[in-house]
Short mmCIF file of C-alpha atoms in Angstrom, two decimals:
data_model
loop_
_atom_site.label_atom_id
_atom_site.label_comp_id
_atom_site.label_asym_id
_atom_site.label_seq_id
_atom_site.Cartn_x
_atom_site.Cartn_y
_atom_site.Cartn_z
CA ALA A 1 5.10 -18.22 4.03
CA GLN A 2 3.19 -15.71 1.99
CA SER A 3 4.92 -13.97 -0.86
CA VAL A 4 4.09 -11.98 -3.94
CA ALA A 5 6.22 -11.32 -6.99
CA GLN A 6 6.00 -8.72 -9.70
CA PRO A 7 8.54 -10.07 -12.15
CA GLU A 8 8.87 -6.91 -14.24
CA ASP A 9 10.39 -3.74 -12.85
CA GLN A 10 9.08 -1.80 -15.82
CA VAL A 11 6.55 -2.34 -18.59
CA ASN A 12 6.46 -0.19 -21.71
CA VAL A 13 3.33 -0.06 -23.83
CA ALA A 14 2.23 2.13 -26.72
CA GLU A 15 -0.90 4.18 -26.20
CA GLY A 16 -3.97 2.34 -27.43
CA ASN A 17 -2.40 -1.10 -27.06
CA PRO A 18 -3.51 -3.60 -24.42
CA LEU A 19 -1.44 -3.73 -21.28
CA THR A 20 -0.65 -6.44 -18.75
CA VAL A 21 1.15 -6.05 -15.44
CA LYS A 22 2.08 -9.39 -13.97
CA CYS A 23 1.70 -10.65 -10.41
CA THR A 24 2.22 -14.09 -8.95
CA TYR A 25 1.67 -15.10 -5.35
CA SER A 26 2.24 -17.83 -2.85
CA VAL A 27 -0.04 -18.49 0.11
CA SER A 28 -0.96 -21.65 1.96
CA GLY A 29 -4.66 -20.93 2.12
CA ASN A 30 -7.17 -18.97 0.08
CA PRO A 31 -5.73 -15.71 -1.20
CA TYR A 32 -7.14 -12.23 -1.13
CA LEU A 33 -5.49 -10.24 -3.88
CA PHE A 34 -5.27 -6.51 -4.42
CA TRP A 35 -3.98 -4.04 -6.99
CA TYR A 36 -3.03 -0.47 -6.16
CA VAL A 37 -1.71 2.36 -8.33
CA GLN A 38 0.61 5.15 -7.28
CA TYR A 39 0.93 8.28 -9.37
CA PRO A 40 4.05 10.44 -8.89
CA ASN A 41 4.16 12.15 -5.51
CA ARG A 42 0.80 10.68 -4.53
CA GLY A 43 -0.47 8.03 -2.18
CA LEU A 44 -1.52 4.58 -3.28
CA GLN A 45 -4.98 4.28 -4.77
CA PHE A 46 -6.99 1.09 -4.56
CA LEU A 47 -7.85 -0.33 -7.99
CA LEU A 48 -9.49 -3.69 -7.41
CA LYS A 49 -9.47 -6.84 -5.34
CA TYR A 50 -10.25 -10.52 -5.63
CA ILE A 51 -12.02 -12.20 -2.76
CA THR A 52 -13.91 -15.10 -4.25
CA GLY A 53 -16.20 -15.88 -7.14
CA ASP A 54 -15.61 -14.70 -10.70
CA ASN A 55 -12.02 -14.99 -11.77
CA LEU A 56 -12.24 -11.74 -13.73
CA VAL A 57 -12.41 -8.72 -11.46
CA LYS A 58 -13.25 -5.28 -12.79
CA GLY A 59 -11.92 -2.19 -11.11
CA SER A 60 -11.38 1.53 -11.45
CA TYR A 61 -10.23 3.41 -14.56
CA GLY A 62 -11.07 0.52 -16.90
CA PHE A 63 -8.65 -1.92 -15.30
CA GLU A 64 -9.39 -5.56 -14.69
CA ALA A 65 -7.48 -8.48 -13.26
CA GLU A 66 -7.70 -12.18 -13.84
CA PHE A 67 -7.30 -14.62 -10.97
CA ASN A 68 -5.72 -17.90 -12.04
CA LYS A 69 -5.53 -20.38 -9.21
CA SER A 70 -3.57 -23.05 -11.06
CA GLN A 71 -0.89 -20.56 -12.08
CA THR A 72 -1.16 -18.61 -8.79
CA SER A 73 -1.34 -15.39 -10.75
CA PHE A 74 -3.36 -12.21 -10.63
CA HIS A 75 -2.35 -10.17 -13.67
CA LEU A 76 -3.64 -6.64 -14.14
CA LYS A 77 -4.97 -5.80 -17.58
CA LYS A 78 -6.49 -3.03 -19.62
CA PRO A 79 -7.69 -3.36 -23.22
CA SER A 80 -6.45 0.03 -24.40
CA ALA A 81 -3.72 1.93 -22.55
CA LEU A 82 -3.76 5.67 -21.96
CA VAL A 83 -0.75 7.90 -21.38
CA SER A 84 -2.37 8.83 -18.08
CA ASP A 85 -2.08 5.19 -16.96
CA SER A 86 1.65 5.73 -16.55
CA ALA A 87 2.33 5.09 -12.87
CA LEU A 88 3.69 2.60 -10.36
CA TYR A 89 1.50 -0.46 -9.81
CA PHE A 90 1.57 -2.64 -6.71
CA CYS A 91 0.14 -6.10 -6.23
CA ALA A 92 -0.57 -7.35 -2.71
CA VAL A 93 -1.82 -10.58 -1.15
CA LYS A 94 -3.06 -11.73 2.21
CA GLU A 95 -4.55 -14.81 3.79
CA ASP A 96 -7.63 -14.59 5.87
CA SER A 97 -5.77 -15.88 8.88
CA ASN A 98 -3.07 -13.27 8.62
CA TYR A 99 -3.63 -9.62 9.29
CA GLN A 100 -1.02 -8.26 6.96
CA LEU A 101 -0.89 -7.50 3.30
CA ILE A 102 2.25 -8.71 1.63
CA TRP A 103 3.34 -6.28 -1.06
CA GLY A 104 5.08 -6.77 -4.35
CA ALA A 105 8.01 -4.57 -5.26
CA GLY A 106 5.98 -2.60 -7.76
CA THR A 107 6.01 -2.32 -11.55
CA LYS A 108 6.54 0.95 -13.32
CA LEU A 109 4.17 1.23 -16.25
CA ILE A 110 5.14 3.63 -19.01
CA ILE A 111 2.64 4.38 -21.75
CA LYS A 112 4.18 6.07 -24.77
CA PRO A 113 2.12 8.27 -27.11
CA ASP B 1 -9.49 11.57 -2.36
CA SER B 2 -9.38 8.48 -0.12
CA GLY B 3 -10.63 10.24 3.00
CA VAL B 4 -7.39 9.54 4.87
CA THR B 5 -5.53 12.69 5.86
CA GLN B 6 -1.90 13.06 6.82
CA THR B 7 0.03 16.02 8.17
CA PRO B 8 2.42 17.51 7.47
CA LYS B 9 2.92 16.96 3.74
CA HIS B 10 6.60 17.74 3.93
CA LEU B 11 9.04 17.71 6.80
CA ILE B 12 12.70 18.70 6.72
CA THR B 13 14.79 18.13 9.78
CA ALA B 14 18.29 17.33 10.93
CA THR B 15 19.94 14.13 12.04
CA GLY B 16 19.35 13.29 15.68
CA GLN B 17 16.03 15.09 15.82
CA ARG B 18 12.59 13.75 16.62
CA VAL B 19 9.43 14.26 14.55
CA THR B 20 5.78 13.29 14.78
CA LEU B 21 3.63 12.40 11.81
CA ARG B 22 -0.12 12.48 12.11
CA CYS B 23 -2.85 10.49 10.41
CA SER B 24 -6.62 10.70 10.51
CA PRO B 25 -8.39 7.61 9.15
CA ARG B 26 -11.51 7.55 7.01
CA SER B 27 -14.72 8.03 8.91
CA GLY B 28 -15.76 4.66 10.37
CA ASP B 29 -12.41 2.96 9.93
CA LEU B 30 -10.97 1.38 13.05
CA SER B 31 -7.58 0.25 11.76
CA VAL B 32 -4.60 2.40 10.95
CA TYR B 33 -1.46 1.16 9.23
CA TRP B 34 1.88 2.90 8.80
CA TYR B 35 4.21 2.29 5.87
CA GLN B 36 7.58 3.58 4.81
CA GLN B 37 8.42 3.97 1.14
CA SER B 38 11.99 4.63 0.12
CA LEU B 39 13.52 4.49 -3.33
CA ASP B 40 15.58 1.39 -2.76
CA GLN B 41 13.26 -0.61 -0.49
CA GLY B 42 9.80 -0.24 -1.90
CA LEU B 43 6.83 -0.26 0.45
CA GLN B 44 7.65 -1.45 3.96
CA PHE B 45 4.94 -2.16 6.53
CA LEU B 46 5.78 -0.64 9.90
CA ILE B 47 2.89 -1.13 12.31
CA GLN B 48 -0.88 -1.52 12.60
CA TYR B 49 -3.30 -0.31 15.23
CA TYR B 50 -6.87 -1.47 15.61
CA ASN B 51 -9.27 0.52 17.78
CA GLY B 52 -6.47 1.90 19.92
CA GLU B 53 -4.45 -1.26 20.33
CA GLU B 54 -1.36 -2.43 18.55
CA ARG B 55 -2.34 -5.29 16.24
CA ALA B 56 0.75 -6.11 14.23
CA LYS B 57 4.33 -5.03 13.86
CA GLY B 58 6.42 -5.10 10.75
CA ASN B 59 9.87 -3.76 10.08
CA ILE B 60 9.67 -0.93 12.56
CA LEU B 61 12.87 0.30 14.15
CA GLU B 62 13.13 0.69 17.91
CA ARG B 63 13.66 4.42 17.34
CA PHE B 64 10.16 4.57 15.89
CA SER B 65 6.93 4.30 17.81
CA ALA B 66 3.27 4.85 17.15
CA GLN B 67 -0.03 5.10 18.91
CA GLN B 68 -3.71 5.38 18.12
CA PHE B 69 -5.82 7.72 20.17
CA PRO B 70 -9.44 7.35 21.36
CA ASP B 71 -10.66 9.46 18.44
CA LEU B 72 -8.83 6.91 16.21
CA HIS B 73 -6.28 9.27 14.79
CA SER B 74 -2.73 7.98 14.91
CA GLU B 75 0.73 9.40 15.32
CA LEU B 76 4.05 7.97 14.22
CA ASN B 77 7.02 9.19 16.23
CA LEU B 78 10.47 8.99 14.71
CA SER B 79 13.43 9.78 16.95
CA SER B 80 17.21 9.97 16.70
CA LEU B 81 16.72 10.49 13.01
CA GLU B 82 19.32 9.31 10.53
CA LEU B 83 19.90 10.19 6.91
CA GLY B 84 18.51 6.81 5.93
CA ASP B 85 15.16 7.62 7.49
CA SER B 86 14.44 10.01 4.63
CA ALA B 87 11.43 8.53 2.89
CA LEU B 88 7.74 8.84 2.21
CA TYR B 89 5.63 7.74 5.15
CA PHE B 90 2.13 6.59 4.38
CA CYS B 91 -0.80 5.96 6.60
CA ALA B 92 -3.64 3.71 5.51
CA SER B 93 -6.92 2.87 7.17
CA SER B 94 -9.46 0.10 6.89
CA VAL B 95 -12.82 -0.73 8.38
CA ALA B 96 -11.83 -3.81 10.32
CA GLY B 97 -8.32 -5.17 10.13
CA SER B 98 -9.30 -7.83 12.60
CA GLY B 99 -8.22 -10.66 10.36
CA ARG B 100 -10.87 -10.24 7.72
CA GLY B 101 -9.10 -10.98 4.49
CA SER B 102 -11.25 -8.84 2.26
CA ASP B 103 -10.66 -5.68 4.27
CA THR B 104 -9.34 -2.96 1.94
CA GLN B 105 -6.74 -0.45 2.99
CA TYR B 106 -7.11 3.14 1.82
CA PHE B 107 -4.03 5.30 1.75
CA GLY B 108 -3.37 8.89 2.68
CA PRO B 109 -1.27 11.22 0.53
CA GLY B 110 1.84 10.64 2.62
CA THR B 111 4.41 12.71 4.47
CA ARG B 112 7.74 13.25 2.77
CA LEU B 113 10.47 13.30 5.39
CA THR B 114 13.88 14.67 4.52
CA VAL B 115 16.66 14.27 7.06
CA LEU B 116 19.67 16.50 6.43
#
């Protein structure tokens, strides 16, 4: 069965420091991986996705994610955090044969000035 | 702005009542998805429609139903409302949803439902 885990409920980072939000997944076939961000009282916004090809995927707002097949991970990263990056981040996975995205529980990212 | 619209933004109602939430997908998108987000349960997939037909069901209660109309907008009907139904309800849309793994869902701003 498909599953996705975001092992950290909350991540705290100082402004200007690099940030990482972790995501691991389990699928039986090839994964399609997604990151979304949710700002307070807003809908989810698509950040980036991995389909195939380069393991490093670049997305919106300076975010990138690294696909690691051997570790079944898809961690979200940014070289230098901004206070405005503070939000709830969701990782999601699906298999091509399955219609549905499986969602992680979300990680609250807090960037402190 | 994702291009997905949802109305109303806020809805306050009483237990036992029935409400209808509306969603208009992005231009060209054929699939509509409904999600419920509550504080203690995260993001829960409810149901998906593709070009007017139900495609997949998630954790949708029997008191809830949805449909997608010929113009592709969708409505989520919630009846016999309970306090626990208070949540944010999101609609998302995608181009295909017909099993294509790379299909990206784009979310609307949500409807906040409060049941008193």
